[in-house]
mmCIF file of C-alpha atoms in Angstrom:
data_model
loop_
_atom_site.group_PDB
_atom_site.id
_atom_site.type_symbol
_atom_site.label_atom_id
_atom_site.label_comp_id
_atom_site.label_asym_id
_atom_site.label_seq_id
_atom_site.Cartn_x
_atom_site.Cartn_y
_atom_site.Cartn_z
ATOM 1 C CA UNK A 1295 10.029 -18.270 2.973
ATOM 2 C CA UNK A 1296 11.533 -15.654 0.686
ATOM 3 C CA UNK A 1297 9.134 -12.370 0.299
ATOM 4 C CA UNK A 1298 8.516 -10.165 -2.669
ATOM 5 C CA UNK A 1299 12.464 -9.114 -3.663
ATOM 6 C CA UNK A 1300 12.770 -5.718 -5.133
ATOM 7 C CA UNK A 1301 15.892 -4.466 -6.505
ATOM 8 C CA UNK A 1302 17.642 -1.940 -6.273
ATOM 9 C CA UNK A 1303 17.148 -0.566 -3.058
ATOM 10 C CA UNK A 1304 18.166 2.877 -3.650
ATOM 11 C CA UNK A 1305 18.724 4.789 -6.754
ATOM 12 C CA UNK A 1306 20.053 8.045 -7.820
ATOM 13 C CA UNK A 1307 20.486 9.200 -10.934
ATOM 14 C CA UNK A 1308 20.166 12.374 -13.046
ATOM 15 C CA UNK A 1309 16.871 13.665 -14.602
ATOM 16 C CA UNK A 1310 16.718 12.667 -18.548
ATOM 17 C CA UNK A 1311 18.138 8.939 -17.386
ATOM 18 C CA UNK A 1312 16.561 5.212 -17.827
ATOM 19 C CA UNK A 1313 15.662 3.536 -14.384
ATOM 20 C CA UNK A 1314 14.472 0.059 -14.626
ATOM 21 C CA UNK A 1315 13.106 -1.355 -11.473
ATOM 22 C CA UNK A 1316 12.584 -4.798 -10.558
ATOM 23 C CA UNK A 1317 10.637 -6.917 -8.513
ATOM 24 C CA UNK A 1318 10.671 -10.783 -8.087
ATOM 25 C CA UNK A 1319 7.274 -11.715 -6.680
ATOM 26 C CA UNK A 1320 6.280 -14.387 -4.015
ATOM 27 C CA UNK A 1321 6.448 -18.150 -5.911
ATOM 28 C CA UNK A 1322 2.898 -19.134 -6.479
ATOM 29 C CA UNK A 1323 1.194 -15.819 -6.576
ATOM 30 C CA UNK A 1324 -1.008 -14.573 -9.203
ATOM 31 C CA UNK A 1325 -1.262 -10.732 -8.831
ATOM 32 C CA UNK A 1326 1.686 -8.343 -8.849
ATOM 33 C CA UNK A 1327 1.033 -4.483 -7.978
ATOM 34 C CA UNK A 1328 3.446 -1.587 -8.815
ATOM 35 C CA UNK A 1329 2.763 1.604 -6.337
ATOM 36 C CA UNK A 1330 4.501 4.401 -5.761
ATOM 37 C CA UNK A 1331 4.798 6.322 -1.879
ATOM 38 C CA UNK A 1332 5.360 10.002 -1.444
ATOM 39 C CA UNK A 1333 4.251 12.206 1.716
ATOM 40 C CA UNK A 1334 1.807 14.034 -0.428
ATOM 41 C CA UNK A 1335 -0.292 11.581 -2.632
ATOM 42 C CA UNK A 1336 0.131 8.626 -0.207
ATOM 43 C CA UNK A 1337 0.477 5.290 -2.003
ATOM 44 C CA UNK A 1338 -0.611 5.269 -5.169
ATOM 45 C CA UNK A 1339 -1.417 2.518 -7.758
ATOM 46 C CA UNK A 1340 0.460 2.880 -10.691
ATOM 47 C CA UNK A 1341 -0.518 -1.162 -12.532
ATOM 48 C CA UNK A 1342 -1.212 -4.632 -12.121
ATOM 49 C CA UNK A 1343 -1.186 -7.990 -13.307
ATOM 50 C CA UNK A 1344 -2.830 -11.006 -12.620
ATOM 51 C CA UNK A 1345 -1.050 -14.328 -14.118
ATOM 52 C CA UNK A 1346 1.598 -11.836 -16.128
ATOM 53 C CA UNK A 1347 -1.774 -10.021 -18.129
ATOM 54 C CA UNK A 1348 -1.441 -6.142 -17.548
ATOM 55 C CA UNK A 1349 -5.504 -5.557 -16.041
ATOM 56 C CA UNK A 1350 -5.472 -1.808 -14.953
ATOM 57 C CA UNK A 1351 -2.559 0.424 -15.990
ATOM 58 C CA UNK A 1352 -4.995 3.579 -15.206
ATOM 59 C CA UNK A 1353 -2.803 4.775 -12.258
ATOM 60 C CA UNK A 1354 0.511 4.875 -14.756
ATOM 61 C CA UNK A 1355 1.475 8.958 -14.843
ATOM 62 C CA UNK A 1356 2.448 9.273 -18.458
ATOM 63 C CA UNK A 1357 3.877 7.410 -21.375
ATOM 64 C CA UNK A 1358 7.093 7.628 -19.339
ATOM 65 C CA UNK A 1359 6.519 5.070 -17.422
ATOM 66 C CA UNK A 1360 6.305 1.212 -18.828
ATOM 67 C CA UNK A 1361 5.908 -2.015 -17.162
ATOM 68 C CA UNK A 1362 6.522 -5.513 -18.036
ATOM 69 C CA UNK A 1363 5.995 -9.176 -16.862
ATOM 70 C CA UNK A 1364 7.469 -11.847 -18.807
ATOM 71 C CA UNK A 1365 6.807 -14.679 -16.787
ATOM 72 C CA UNK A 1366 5.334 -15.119 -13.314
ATOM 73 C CA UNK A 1367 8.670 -14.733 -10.877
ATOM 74 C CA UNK A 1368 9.973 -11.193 -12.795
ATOM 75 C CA UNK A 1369 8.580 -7.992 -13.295
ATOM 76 C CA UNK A 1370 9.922 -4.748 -14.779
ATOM 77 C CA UNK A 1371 9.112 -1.139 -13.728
ATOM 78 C CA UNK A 1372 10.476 1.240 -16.451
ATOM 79 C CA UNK A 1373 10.701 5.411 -16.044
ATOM 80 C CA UNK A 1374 12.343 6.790 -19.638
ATOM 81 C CA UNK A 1375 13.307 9.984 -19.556
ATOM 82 C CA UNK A 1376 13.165 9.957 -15.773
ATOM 83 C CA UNK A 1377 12.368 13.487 -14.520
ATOM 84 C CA UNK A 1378 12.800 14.344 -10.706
ATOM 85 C CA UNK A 1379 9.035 14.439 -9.764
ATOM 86 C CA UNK A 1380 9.294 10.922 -10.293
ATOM 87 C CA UNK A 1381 11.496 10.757 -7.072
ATOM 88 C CA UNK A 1382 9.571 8.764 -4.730
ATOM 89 C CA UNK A 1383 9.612 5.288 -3.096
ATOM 90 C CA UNK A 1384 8.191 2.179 -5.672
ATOM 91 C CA UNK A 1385 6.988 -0.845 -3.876
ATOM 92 C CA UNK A 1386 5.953 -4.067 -5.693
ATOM 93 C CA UNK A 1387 3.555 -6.373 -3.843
ATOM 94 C CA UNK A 1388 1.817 -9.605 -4.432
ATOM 95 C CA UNK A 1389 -0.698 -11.282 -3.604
ATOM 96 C CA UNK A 1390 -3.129 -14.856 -3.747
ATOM 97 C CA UNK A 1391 -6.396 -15.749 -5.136
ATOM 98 C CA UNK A 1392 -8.911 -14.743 -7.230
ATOM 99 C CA UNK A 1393 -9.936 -11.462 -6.669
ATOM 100 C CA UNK A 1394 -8.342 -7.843 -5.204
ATOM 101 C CA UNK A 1395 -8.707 -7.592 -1.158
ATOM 102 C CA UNK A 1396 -9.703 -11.031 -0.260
ATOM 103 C CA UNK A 1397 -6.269 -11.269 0.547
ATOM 104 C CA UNK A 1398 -3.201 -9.605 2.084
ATOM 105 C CA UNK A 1399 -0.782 -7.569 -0.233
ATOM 106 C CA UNK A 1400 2.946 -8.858 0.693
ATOM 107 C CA UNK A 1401 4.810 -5.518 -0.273
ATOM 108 C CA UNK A 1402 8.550 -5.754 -0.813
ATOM 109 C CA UNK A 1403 11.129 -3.066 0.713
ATOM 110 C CA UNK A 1404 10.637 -0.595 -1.731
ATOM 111 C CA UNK A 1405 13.242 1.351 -3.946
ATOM 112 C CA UNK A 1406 13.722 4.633 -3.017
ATOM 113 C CA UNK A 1407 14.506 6.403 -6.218
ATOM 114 C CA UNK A 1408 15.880 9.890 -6.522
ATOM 115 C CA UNK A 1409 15.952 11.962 -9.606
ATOM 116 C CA UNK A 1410 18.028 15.039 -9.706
ATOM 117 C CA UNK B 334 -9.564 14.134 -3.738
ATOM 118 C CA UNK B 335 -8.937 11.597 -1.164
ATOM 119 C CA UNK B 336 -11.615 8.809 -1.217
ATOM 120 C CA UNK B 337 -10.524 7.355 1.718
ATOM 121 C CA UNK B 338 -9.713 9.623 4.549
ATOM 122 C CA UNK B 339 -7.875 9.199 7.905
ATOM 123 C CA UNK B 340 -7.625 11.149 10.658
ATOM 124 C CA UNK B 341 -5.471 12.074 12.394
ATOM 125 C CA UNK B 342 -2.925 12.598 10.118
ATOM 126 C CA UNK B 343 0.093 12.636 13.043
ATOM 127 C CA UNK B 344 -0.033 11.214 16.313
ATOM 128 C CA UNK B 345 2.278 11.600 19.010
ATOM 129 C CA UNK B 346 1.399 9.499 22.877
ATOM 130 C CA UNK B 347 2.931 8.215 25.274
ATOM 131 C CA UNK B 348 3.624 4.713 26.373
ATOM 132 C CA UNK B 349 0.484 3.305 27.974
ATOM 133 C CA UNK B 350 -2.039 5.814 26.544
ATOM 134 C CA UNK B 351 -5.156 4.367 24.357
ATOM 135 C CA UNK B 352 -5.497 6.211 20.992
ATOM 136 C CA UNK B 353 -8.134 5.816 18.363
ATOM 137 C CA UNK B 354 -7.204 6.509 14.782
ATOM 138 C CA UNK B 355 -10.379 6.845 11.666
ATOM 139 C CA UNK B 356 -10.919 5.614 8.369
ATOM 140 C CA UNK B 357 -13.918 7.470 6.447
ATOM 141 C CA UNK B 358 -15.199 7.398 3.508
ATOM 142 C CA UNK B 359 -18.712 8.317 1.713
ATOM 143 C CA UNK B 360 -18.388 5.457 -0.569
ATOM 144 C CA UNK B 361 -19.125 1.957 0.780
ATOM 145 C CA UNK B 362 -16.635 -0.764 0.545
ATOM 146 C CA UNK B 363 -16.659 -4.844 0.110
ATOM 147 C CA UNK B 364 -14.109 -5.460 3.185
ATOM 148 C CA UNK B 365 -11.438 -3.108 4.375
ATOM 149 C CA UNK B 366 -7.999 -3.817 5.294
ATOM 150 C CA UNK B 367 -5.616 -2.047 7.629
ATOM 151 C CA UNK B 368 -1.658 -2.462 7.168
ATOM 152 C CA UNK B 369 1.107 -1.236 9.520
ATOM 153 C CA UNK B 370 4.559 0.293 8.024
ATOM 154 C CA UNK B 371 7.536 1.222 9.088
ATOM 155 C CA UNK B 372 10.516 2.869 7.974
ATOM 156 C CA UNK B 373 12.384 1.469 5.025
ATOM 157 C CA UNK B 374 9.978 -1.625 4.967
ATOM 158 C CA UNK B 375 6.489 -2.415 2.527
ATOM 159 C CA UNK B 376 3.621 -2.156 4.890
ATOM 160 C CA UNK B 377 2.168 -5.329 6.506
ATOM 161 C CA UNK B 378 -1.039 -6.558 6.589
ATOM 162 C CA UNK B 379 -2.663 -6.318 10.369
ATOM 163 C CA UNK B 380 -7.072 -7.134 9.553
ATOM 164 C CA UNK B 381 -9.490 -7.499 6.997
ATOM 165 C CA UNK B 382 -12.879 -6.811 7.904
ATOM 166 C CA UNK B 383 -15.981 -7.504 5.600
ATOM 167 C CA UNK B 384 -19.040 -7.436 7.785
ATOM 168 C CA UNK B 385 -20.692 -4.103 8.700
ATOM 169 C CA UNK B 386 -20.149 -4.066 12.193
ATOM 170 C CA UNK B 387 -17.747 -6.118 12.503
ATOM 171 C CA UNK B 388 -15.112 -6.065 15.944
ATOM 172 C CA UNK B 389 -11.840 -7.737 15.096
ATOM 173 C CA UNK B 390 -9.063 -8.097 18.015
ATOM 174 C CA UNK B 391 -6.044 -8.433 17.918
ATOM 175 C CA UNK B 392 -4.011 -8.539 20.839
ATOM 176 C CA UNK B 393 -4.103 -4.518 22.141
ATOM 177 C CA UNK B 394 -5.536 -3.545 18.633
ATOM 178 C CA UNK B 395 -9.206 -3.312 17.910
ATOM 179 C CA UNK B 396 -10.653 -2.625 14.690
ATOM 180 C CA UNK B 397 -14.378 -2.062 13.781
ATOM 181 C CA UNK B 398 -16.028 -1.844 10.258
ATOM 182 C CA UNK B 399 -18.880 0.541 10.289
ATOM 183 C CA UNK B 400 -22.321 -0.716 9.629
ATOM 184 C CA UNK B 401 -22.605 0.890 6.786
ATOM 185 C CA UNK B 402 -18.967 -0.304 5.814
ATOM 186 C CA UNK B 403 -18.146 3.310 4.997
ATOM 187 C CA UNK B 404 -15.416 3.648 7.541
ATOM 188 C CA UNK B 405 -13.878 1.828 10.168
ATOM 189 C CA UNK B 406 -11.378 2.756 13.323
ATOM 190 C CA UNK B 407 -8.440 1.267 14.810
ATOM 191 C CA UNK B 408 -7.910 1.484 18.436
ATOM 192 C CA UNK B 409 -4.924 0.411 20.778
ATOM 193 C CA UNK B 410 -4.977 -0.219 24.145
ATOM 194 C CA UNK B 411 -1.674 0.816 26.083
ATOM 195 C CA UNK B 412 0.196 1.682 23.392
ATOM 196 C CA UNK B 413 4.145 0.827 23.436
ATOM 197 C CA UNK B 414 7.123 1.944 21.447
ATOM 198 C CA UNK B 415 7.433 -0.729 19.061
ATOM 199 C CA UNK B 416 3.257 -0.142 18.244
ATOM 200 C CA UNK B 417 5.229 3.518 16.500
ATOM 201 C CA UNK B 418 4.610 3.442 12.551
ATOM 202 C CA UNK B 419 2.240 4.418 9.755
ATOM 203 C CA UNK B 420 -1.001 3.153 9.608
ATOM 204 C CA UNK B 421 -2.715 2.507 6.529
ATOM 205 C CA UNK B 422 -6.426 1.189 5.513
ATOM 206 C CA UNK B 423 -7.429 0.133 2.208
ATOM 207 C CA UNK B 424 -11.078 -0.420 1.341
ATOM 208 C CA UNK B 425 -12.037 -2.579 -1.974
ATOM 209 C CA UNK B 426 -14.708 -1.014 -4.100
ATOM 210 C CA UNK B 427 -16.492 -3.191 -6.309
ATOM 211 C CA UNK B 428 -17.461 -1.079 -9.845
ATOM 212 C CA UNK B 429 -19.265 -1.965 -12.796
ATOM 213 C CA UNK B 430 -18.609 -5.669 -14.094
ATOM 214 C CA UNK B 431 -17.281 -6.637 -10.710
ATOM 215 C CA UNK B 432 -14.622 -4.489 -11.250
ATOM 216 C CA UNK B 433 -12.516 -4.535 -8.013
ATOM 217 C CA UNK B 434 -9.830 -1.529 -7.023
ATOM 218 C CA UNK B 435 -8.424 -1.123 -3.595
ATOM 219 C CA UNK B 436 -8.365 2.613 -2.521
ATOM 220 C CA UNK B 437 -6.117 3.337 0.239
ATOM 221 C CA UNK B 438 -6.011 6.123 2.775
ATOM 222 C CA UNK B 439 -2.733 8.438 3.209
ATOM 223 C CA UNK B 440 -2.147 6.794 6.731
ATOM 224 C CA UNK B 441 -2.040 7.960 9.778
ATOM 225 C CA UNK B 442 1.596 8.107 11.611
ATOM 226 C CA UNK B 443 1.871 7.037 15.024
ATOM 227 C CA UNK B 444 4.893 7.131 17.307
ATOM 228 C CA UNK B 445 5.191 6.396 20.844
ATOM 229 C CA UNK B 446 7.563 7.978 23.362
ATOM 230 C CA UNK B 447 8.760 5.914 26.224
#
């Protein structure tokens, strides 16, 4: 069975830039979580959604950062202007059933962006 | 401020030691999960424990939830090479209106020498 599909794996680009981020979610699951990994803060929660409704976008930094759901099988992590503190590693993970812990998070492999 | 905390933060054994890595907290959870990840991959779900006091096994790894379900510990027995990675737990807290967030620790990285 395919797992949670994030694209692109890596991405450098120059501070001031759009990066879009995307993530393609296991078929049939009803949450999607954005995080965000670096060595200091640890993984963080930036937003998620459960059945495409944005429920807590408390963890998102700054208006800089937008995300979207359109449907249940896309998602859409957006960083406009991108600055290079934002350099860090995004995962996207899903998960099943009706409330937060009662089961697993199935994380993607991440993109590993780099803002310079 | 770190609400979960994990200790310690680097470990370095090796092969066929035991080692014993924390999870605290001062806040009690619902249930507790602990994840394994390594490099370039998502981490992976290993446990969930909900019962204070609860012992969960799986195969060398042992993992306890604290009777108060403030913290919890992961312990492996004979620990081999492919056991190296960063360990993560994640405790649900359940706020007002059955608000549910899952709080996770900043891991603790393990790697075992042959």
């Amino acid at each position: 069975d395919a797992g949670v599909i994030q694209s692109p794996r890596h991405e450098v680009t120059e501070m001031g830039q759009e990066v879009t981020l995307r993530c393609k979610p296991i078929s049939g699951h009803d949450y999607l979580f954005w995080y965000r990994q670096t060595m200091m803060r640890g993984l963080e929660l930036l937003i998620y959604f459960n059945n495409n409704v944005p429920i807590d976008d408390s963890g998102m930094p700054e208006d800089r950062f937008s995300a979207k759901m359109p449907n249940a099988s896309f998602s859409t992590l957006k960083i406009q202007p991108s600055e290079p503190r934002d350099s860090a590693v995004y995962f996207c993970a899903s998960s099943l059933g009706q409330t937060i812990g009662n089961q697993p998070q199935h994380f993607g492999d991440g993109t590993r962006l780099s803002i310079l | 401020t770190q609400l979960l905390e994990q200790s310690p933060q680097f470990l370095s054994i090796q092969e066929g030691e035991n080692l014993t890595v924390y999870c605290n907290s001062s806040s009690v959870f619902s249930s507790l999960q602990w994840y394994r990840q390594e490099p370039g991959e998502g981490p992976v779900l290993l446990v969930t424990v909900v019962t204070g006091g609860e012992v969960k096994k799986l195969k060398r790894l042992t993992f306890q939830f604290g009777d108060a379900r403030k913290d919890s510990s992961l312990h492996i027995t004979a620990a081999q090479p492919g056991d190296t990675g960063l360990y993560l737990c994640a405790g649900v807290l359940v706020g007002a209106g059955n608000n549910r967030k899952l709080i996770w620790g900043l891991g603790t990285s393990l790697a075992v020498n042959p």
